[in-house]
Amino acid sequence: MKIFITRRIPQKGIDLLTSAGHDIRIHDSDMPLTAIELIQASQQVDYVLNGGMQKFDAHFFQHCPNLKALSLMSVGYDNVDIPAATRYGIPVSNTPGILSGATADVAFLLMLAVSRKAFFNHKRILHGEWKGFDPTAHLGIELNNKTLGIYGLGRIGFEFARKARAAYNMEIIYYNRSRNEEAERVLGARYVNFDDLLTQSDVLSIHAALTAATAGRFNRDTFTRMKNSAILINTARGRLINESDLTQALQNGQLWGAGLDVTDPEPMDPNNPLLNLENVCVLPHIGSATTETRDNMAIMAASNLIAASRGEQMPQTINKEIYT
Ligand code: DGY
């Protein structure tokens, strides 16, 4: 079968596909494909494996009538119009579970880095501003026994909460569409309404999927209800936050700090004012970027397509109703 891979993925995934006898073409470039290039390349193959952040909309599915399946090397699928894929009979799979630990590590890293102004202090050294020991300058805040609020407590939120509880004995509160009984039992997590999440969290970490309902959920209004001493962490998707409202809230002292692994847009403009704020740490969407996790993601994405090529259901299919 012919497979188009939209961006170079770890070799382990490629080896799996070639050893299964598939004919592979890779878009081996830093430049994302245009919508037309993506359609043209996908029209010539049976399967597509998305290794980047390409968008797959209704227009794409309409113009690729021979496509048999789409496999994403990501857990998030906000870049795919799933209802359209279903309408055109295309199963779509993702890579859930295996990146939870690595992504939770980045949330933890950002929480700690923001609380101690780590990136800012690193820049001070680079700019020759480390003049000596100053007992009152650029002080951080401690995390011990503070309250961690999780917006969207799924696998990644659970991992982060587990680490924060073990390291700092943080009290865990969470807001979800449904109760997470395991988190309540194992971590003593407390289910709260959205307003209580905002008003009670010392650190509020976003782990929800980006949907029409969650886009812009964190904005001027929500920031005014949060503690002035609060830290906001986002390792989910940039568009959950209204970034200019966040900038203002940080500049006005309405929020204490923010740690972002995802921004809106990506890549972030290097002149973005957030990058110069003392209490802000930004990373370039590296949540899953470890060798182990990316290897596992590539293997899972490839395995999904191999199952599809054998006429089986892809194990991690998102639009499962397609098989009924
Ligand atoms: C994911 O898997 O969704 C990561 O954010 C990378 O896109």
Short mmCIF file of C-alpha atoms and ligand atoms in Angstrom, two decimals:
data_model
loop_
_atom_site.label_atom_id
_atom_site.label_comp_id
_atom_site.label_asym_id
_atom_site.label_seq_id
_atom_site.Cartn_x
_atom_site.Cartn_y
_atom_site.Cartn_z
CA MET A 1 0.00 0.00 0.00
CA LYS A 2 1.11 3.58 -0.55
CA ILE A 3 1.55 5.81 2.49
CA PHE A 4 2.26 9.53 2.62
CA ILE A 5 3.97 10.85 5.80
CA THR A 6 3.53 14.60 6.16
CA ARG A 7 6.70 15.21 8.18
CA ARG A 8 9.75 13.07 9.07
CA ILE A 9 8.90 10.88 12.06
CA PRO A 10 11.22 8.73 14.22
CA GLN A 11 12.84 5.92 12.23
CA LYS A 12 11.19 3.19 14.32
CA GLY A 13 7.79 4.10 12.83
CA ILE A 14 9.18 4.21 9.31
CA ASP A 15 10.94 0.85 9.74
CA LEU A 16 7.71 -0.73 10.94
CA LEU A 17 5.86 0.44 7.85
CA THR A 18 8.61 -0.58 5.39
CA SER A 19 9.04 -3.99 7.00
CA ALA A 20 5.28 -4.50 6.55
CA GLY A 21 5.93 -3.98 2.82
CA HIS A 22 4.45 -0.51 2.40
CA ASP A 23 5.60 2.02 -0.14
CA ILE A 24 6.37 5.26 1.73
CA ARG A 25 6.75 8.86 0.67
CA ILE A 26 7.88 11.44 3.24
CA HIS A 27 7.55 15.21 3.09
CA ASP A 28 11.00 15.79 4.55
CA SER A 29 10.99 19.54 5.12
CA ASP A 30 10.58 22.09 7.91
CA MET A 31 8.03 23.92 5.79
CA PRO A 32 4.46 22.68 6.33
CA LEU A 33 2.59 21.69 3.18
CA THR A 34 0.05 24.09 1.76
CA ALA A 35 -3.55 22.81 1.71
CA ILE A 36 -3.23 22.13 -2.02
CA GLU A 37 0.11 20.32 -1.69
CA LEU A 38 -1.36 18.17 1.08
CA ILE A 39 -4.33 17.21 -1.08
CA GLN A 40 -2.15 16.52 -4.14
CA ALA A 41 0.21 14.26 -2.19
CA SER A 42 -2.65 12.48 -0.40
CA GLN A 43 -4.60 11.83 -3.62
CA GLN A 44 -1.82 9.51 -4.76
CA VAL A 45 -1.81 7.20 -1.71
CA ASP A 46 -3.98 4.81 0.29
CA TYR A 47 -3.04 6.14 3.73
CA VAL A 48 -1.72 9.32 5.32
CA LEU A 49 0.32 9.49 8.52
CA ASN A 50 0.38 13.01 9.91
CA GLY A 51 3.65 13.73 11.69
CA GLY A 52 3.17 17.51 11.85
CA MET A 53 0.42 20.00 12.54
CA GLN A 54 -1.28 19.87 9.12
CA LYS A 55 -4.98 20.66 8.95
CA PHE A 56 -7.43 18.13 7.52
CA ASP A 57 -10.74 19.83 6.79
CA ALA A 58 -13.88 18.83 4.87
CA HIS A 59 -12.32 20.14 1.63
CA PHE A 60 -9.38 17.77 2.13
CA PHE A 61 -11.57 14.69 2.67
CA GLN A 62 -13.81 15.63 -0.25
CA HIS A 63 -10.82 15.79 -2.59
CA CYS A 64 -9.16 12.54 -1.45
CA PRO A 65 -11.82 9.96 -2.35
CA ASN A 66 -9.34 7.07 -2.45
CA LEU A 67 -7.93 7.67 1.01
CA LYS A 68 -8.60 4.69 3.30
CA ALA A 69 -7.42 5.98 6.69
CA LEU A 70 -5.63 8.86 8.40
CA SER A 71 -3.27 8.19 11.31
CA LEU A 72 -2.17 11.09 13.53
CA MET A 73 1.09 11.01 15.45
CA SER A 74 -0.46 13.15 18.21
CA VAL A 75 -3.03 12.77 20.93
CA GLY A 76 -4.73 16.06 20.00
CA TYR A 77 -6.93 16.08 16.92
CA ASP A 78 -8.27 19.63 16.85
CA ASN A 79 -6.52 19.94 13.45
CA VAL A 80 -8.90 17.38 11.93
CA ASP A 81 -12.57 17.86 11.05
CA ILE A 82 -13.62 14.50 12.51
CA PRO A 83 -17.32 14.76 11.54
CA ALA A 84 -16.22 15.43 7.93
CA ALA A 85 -13.82 12.43 7.99
CA THR A 86 -16.71 10.29 9.22
CA ARG A 87 -19.03 11.60 6.51
CA TYR A 88 -16.47 10.66 3.87
CA GLY A 89 -15.91 7.24 5.47
CA ILE A 90 -12.32 7.82 6.64
CA PRO A 91 -11.26 6.40 10.02
CA VAL A 92 -8.88 8.67 11.93
CA SER A 93 -6.59 7.48 14.74
CA ASN A 94 -4.40 9.23 17.32
CA THR A 95 -1.76 8.29 19.94
CA PRO A 96 -3.36 8.56 23.39
CA GLY A 97 -1.78 7.53 26.70
CA ILE A 98 1.84 7.13 25.73
CA LEU A 99 2.73 10.82 25.95
CA SER A 100 1.06 11.54 29.28
CA GLY A 101 4.22 11.19 31.42
CA ALA A 102 6.39 13.33 29.14
CA THR A 103 3.75 16.07 28.81
CA ALA A 104 3.08 16.09 32.55
CA ASP A 105 6.84 16.52 33.05
CA VAL A 106 6.72 19.70 30.97
CA ALA A 107 3.77 21.03 32.99
CA PHE A 108 5.80 20.34 36.14
CA LEU A 109 8.90 21.93 34.65
CA LEU A 110 6.94 25.07 33.75
CA MET A 111 5.27 25.28 37.17
CA LEU A 112 8.62 25.16 38.94
CA ALA A 113 10.40 27.37 36.40
CA VAL A 114 7.72 30.08 36.68
CA SER A 115 7.59 29.89 40.47
CA ARG A 116 11.34 30.66 40.59
CA LYS A 117 11.49 32.95 37.50
CA ALA A 118 14.04 30.55 36.04
CA PHE A 119 14.01 31.60 32.38
CA PHE A 120 14.12 35.30 33.29
CA ASN A 121 17.08 34.76 35.63
CA HIS A 122 18.88 32.80 32.92
CA LYS A 123 18.40 35.75 30.55
CA ARG A 124 19.78 38.13 33.22
CA ILE A 125 23.07 36.24 33.17
CA LEU A 126 23.16 36.26 29.37
CA HIS A 127 22.60 40.03 29.38
CA GLY A 128 25.38 40.65 31.93
CA GLU A 129 22.85 41.64 34.62
CA TRP A 130 24.09 39.26 37.36
CA LYS A 131 25.84 41.84 39.52
CA GLY A 132 25.96 40.02 42.85
CA PHE A 133 23.78 38.51 45.57
CA ASP A 134 20.66 40.58 46.17
CA PRO A 135 18.48 39.51 49.13
CA THR A 136 15.34 41.21 47.82
CA ALA A 137 15.47 40.95 44.03
CA HIS A 138 13.43 38.70 41.71
CA LEU A 139 12.00 36.52 44.44
CA GLY A 140 9.95 33.46 43.59
CA ILE A 141 7.17 31.71 45.43
CA GLU A 142 7.09 28.25 46.98
CA LEU A 143 4.77 25.43 45.98
CA ASN A 144 4.60 23.38 49.18
CA ASN A 145 1.03 22.68 50.32
CA LYS A 146 -0.44 24.98 47.67
CA THR A 147 -3.59 24.14 45.70
CA LEU A 148 -3.22 22.80 42.17
CA GLY A 149 -6.30 23.20 39.98
CA ILE A 150 -6.58 20.99 36.93
CA TYR A 151 -8.85 22.04 34.06
CA GLY A 152 -9.58 18.76 32.25
CA LEU A 153 -8.35 15.92 34.44
CA GLY A 154 -7.63 13.12 31.96
CA ARG A 155 -4.45 11.08 31.63
CA ILE A 156 -2.01 14.01 31.38
CA GLY A 157 -3.72 16.01 34.14
CA PHE A 158 -3.67 12.95 36.36
CA GLU A 159 0.07 12.41 35.84
CA PHE A 160 0.82 16.04 36.57
CA ALA A 161 -1.36 16.06 39.69
CA ARG A 162 0.34 12.85 40.90
CA LYS A 163 3.80 14.40 40.53
CA ALA A 164 2.76 17.69 42.17
CA ARG A 165 1.18 15.87 45.09
CA ALA A 166 4.24 13.66 45.62
CA ALA A 167 6.76 16.51 45.32
CA TYR A 168 4.94 19.35 47.09
CA ASN A 169 1.98 17.77 48.87
CA MET A 170 -0.25 20.00 46.74
CA GLU A 171 -3.98 19.78 47.27
CA ILE A 172 -5.64 18.77 44.01
CA ILE A 173 -8.91 20.26 42.81
CA TYR A 174 -10.28 19.73 39.32
CA TYR A 175 -12.99 20.70 36.88
CA ASN A 176 -14.10 18.21 34.23
CA ARG A 177 -17.10 17.28 32.16
CA SER A 178 -17.33 14.16 34.33
CA ARG A 179 -15.95 12.99 37.67
CA ASN A 180 -12.55 11.25 37.73
CA GLU A 181 -13.04 8.67 40.45
CA GLU A 182 -9.49 7.33 40.22
CA ALA A 183 -8.06 10.81 40.88
CA GLU A 184 -10.42 11.27 43.81
CA ARG A 185 -9.44 7.88 45.29
CA VAL A 186 -5.68 7.90 44.55
CA LEU A 187 -4.86 11.61 44.87
CA GLY A 188 -7.67 12.81 47.10
CA ALA A 189 -8.63 15.16 44.26
CA ARG A 190 -11.72 17.29 44.86
CA TYR A 191 -14.23 17.99 42.10
CA VAL A 192 -15.20 21.68 41.99
CA ASN A 193 -17.20 23.94 39.70
CA PHE A 194 -15.39 26.19 37.24
CA ASP A 195 -15.71 29.27 39.41
CA ASP A 196 -14.21 27.50 42.43
CA LEU A 197 -11.39 26.22 40.23
CA LEU A 198 -10.58 29.81 39.31
CA THR A 199 -10.87 31.31 42.78
CA GLN A 200 -9.16 28.53 44.77
CA SER A 201 -6.19 27.51 42.56
CA ASP A 202 -2.67 28.68 43.40
CA VAL A 203 -1.51 26.94 40.23
CA LEU A 204 -4.09 26.32 37.51
CA SER A 205 -3.04 23.91 34.79
CA ILE A 206 -4.95 23.44 31.53
CA HIS A 207 -5.22 19.90 30.13
CA ALA A 208 -8.48 19.98 28.17
CA ALA A 209 -8.86 19.37 24.46
CA LEU A 210 -9.40 22.37 22.20
CA THR A 211 -13.02 22.41 21.04
CA ALA A 212 -15.56 25.10 20.14
CA ALA A 213 -16.62 25.04 23.81
CA THR A 214 -13.10 25.40 25.30
CA ALA A 215 -11.57 27.90 22.84
CA GLY A 216 -10.83 31.18 24.62
CA ARG A 217 -12.11 29.74 27.92
CA PHE A 218 -9.33 31.56 29.79
CA ASN A 219 -9.81 35.26 29.15
CA ARG A 220 -10.10 38.70 30.77
CA ASP A 221 -13.18 37.62 32.72
CA THR A 222 -11.66 34.41 34.09
CA PHE A 223 -8.37 36.12 34.95
CA THR A 224 -10.17 38.69 37.12
CA ARG A 225 -11.64 35.81 39.16
CA MET A 226 -8.26 34.12 39.75
CA LYS A 227 -5.91 34.90 42.65
CA ASN A 228 -3.35 37.66 42.04
CA SER A 229 -0.77 35.19 43.29
CA ALA A 230 -1.82 32.43 40.83
CA ILE A 231 0.29 30.74 38.17
CA LEU A 232 -1.38 29.59 34.94
CA ILE A 233 0.12 26.62 33.07
CA ASN A 234 -0.89 25.49 29.57
CA THR A 235 0.46 22.35 27.91
CA ALA A 236 -2.76 21.62 25.96
CA ARG A 237 -3.47 24.03 23.10
CA GLY A 238 -2.70 27.75 22.82
CA ARG A 239 -6.19 28.72 21.72
CA LEU A 240 -7.71 27.77 25.07
CA ILE A 241 -6.26 31.05 26.32
CA ASN A 242 -6.94 34.53 24.97
CA GLU A 243 -3.27 35.46 24.77
CA SER A 244 -3.63 39.24 24.67
CA ASP A 245 -5.92 39.11 27.75
CA LEU A 246 -3.28 36.96 29.45
CA THR A 247 -0.55 39.47 28.61
CA GLN A 248 -2.61 42.29 30.13
CA ALA A 249 -3.47 40.25 33.23
CA LEU A 250 0.23 39.53 33.80
CA GLN A 251 1.26 43.12 33.13
CA ASN A 252 -1.44 44.44 35.51
CA GLY A 253 -0.47 42.03 38.28
CA GLN A 254 -3.85 40.29 38.09
CA LEU A 255 -1.99 36.99 37.73
CA TRP A 256 1.42 36.21 39.22
CA GLY A 257 2.85 34.17 36.36
CA ALA A 258 2.34 31.84 33.41
CA GLY A 259 4.08 28.84 31.86
CA LEU A 260 3.17 28.00 28.29
CA ASP A 261 4.25 25.06 26.16
CA VAL A 262 1.61 25.97 23.57
CA THR A 263 0.79 29.37 22.12
CA ASP A 264 -1.60 31.03 19.68
CA PRO A 265 -0.36 31.11 17.01
CA GLU A 266 2.50 28.63 16.81
CA PRO A 267 5.29 29.36 16.29
CA MET A 268 5.16 32.37 18.65
CA ASP A 269 6.38 35.68 17.27
CA PRO A 270 9.84 36.28 18.84
CA ASN A 271 8.71 39.86 19.58
CA ASN A 272 5.73 38.69 21.63
CA PRO A 273 5.69 40.77 24.87
CA LEU A 274 5.07 37.63 26.93
CA LEU A 275 8.67 36.59 26.26
CA ASN A 276 9.98 39.62 28.15
CA LEU A 277 7.89 39.27 31.28
CA GLU A 278 9.71 38.25 34.43
CA ASN A 279 7.19 35.62 35.52
CA VAL A 280 6.60 33.95 32.18
CA CYS A 281 8.27 30.84 30.79
CA VAL A 282 7.48 29.76 27.23
CA LEU A 283 8.54 26.55 25.50
CA PRO A 284 8.06 25.66 21.81
CA HIS A 285 5.44 22.87 22.14
CA ILE A 286 7.82 20.19 23.42
CA GLY A 287 5.39 18.31 25.68
CA SER A 288 5.97 14.92 24.03
CA ALA A 289 9.51 15.65 22.82
CA THR A 290 11.57 12.87 24.37
CA THR A 291 13.23 10.10 22.37
CA GLU A 292 11.26 7.42 24.19
CA THR A 293 7.87 9.07 23.81
CA ARG A 294 8.31 10.15 20.18
CA ASP A 295 9.51 6.62 19.28
CA ASN A 296 6.42 5.17 20.92
CA MET A 297 4.15 7.67 19.20
CA ALA A 298 5.66 6.82 15.80
CA ILE A 299 5.28 3.10 16.47
CA MET A 300 1.66 3.54 17.56
CA ALA A 301 0.81 5.72 14.55
CA ALA A 302 2.45 3.20 12.18
CA SER A 303 0.75 0.24 13.91
CA ASN A 304 -2.64 1.88 13.42
CA LEU A 305 -2.04 2.09 9.66
CA ILE A 306 -0.73 -1.47 9.49
CA ALA A 307 -3.96 -2.65 11.14
CA ALA A 308 -5.98 -0.61 8.64
CA SER A 309 -4.01 -2.05 5.70
CA ARG A 310 -4.92 -5.57 6.92
CA GLY A 311 -8.59 -4.66 6.86
CA GLU A 312 -8.71 -4.46 10.66
CA GLN A 313 -9.95 -1.57 12.81
CA MET A 314 -7.20 0.83 13.84
CA PRO A 315 -6.83 0.25 17.62
CA GLN A 316 -6.81 3.98 18.44
CA THR A 317 -9.61 5.09 16.13
CA ILE A 318 -11.23 8.37 17.18
CA ASN A 319 -14.39 8.13 15.03
CA LYS A 320 -15.18 4.52 16.03
CA GLU A 321 -18.77 4.88 14.82
CA ILE A 322 -17.36 4.52 11.32
CA TYR A 323 -16.98 0.78 11.88
CA THR A 324 -20.60 0.18 12.94
C1 DGY B 1 -0.16 16.08 20.84
O1 DGY B 1 0.16 14.88 20.74
O2 DGY B 1 -1.33 16.46 20.70
C2 DGY B 1 0.92 17.05 21.07
O3 DGY B 1 0.45 18.27 21.49
C3 DGY B 1 1.72 17.23 19.81
O4 DGY B 1 0.90 17.77 18.85
#
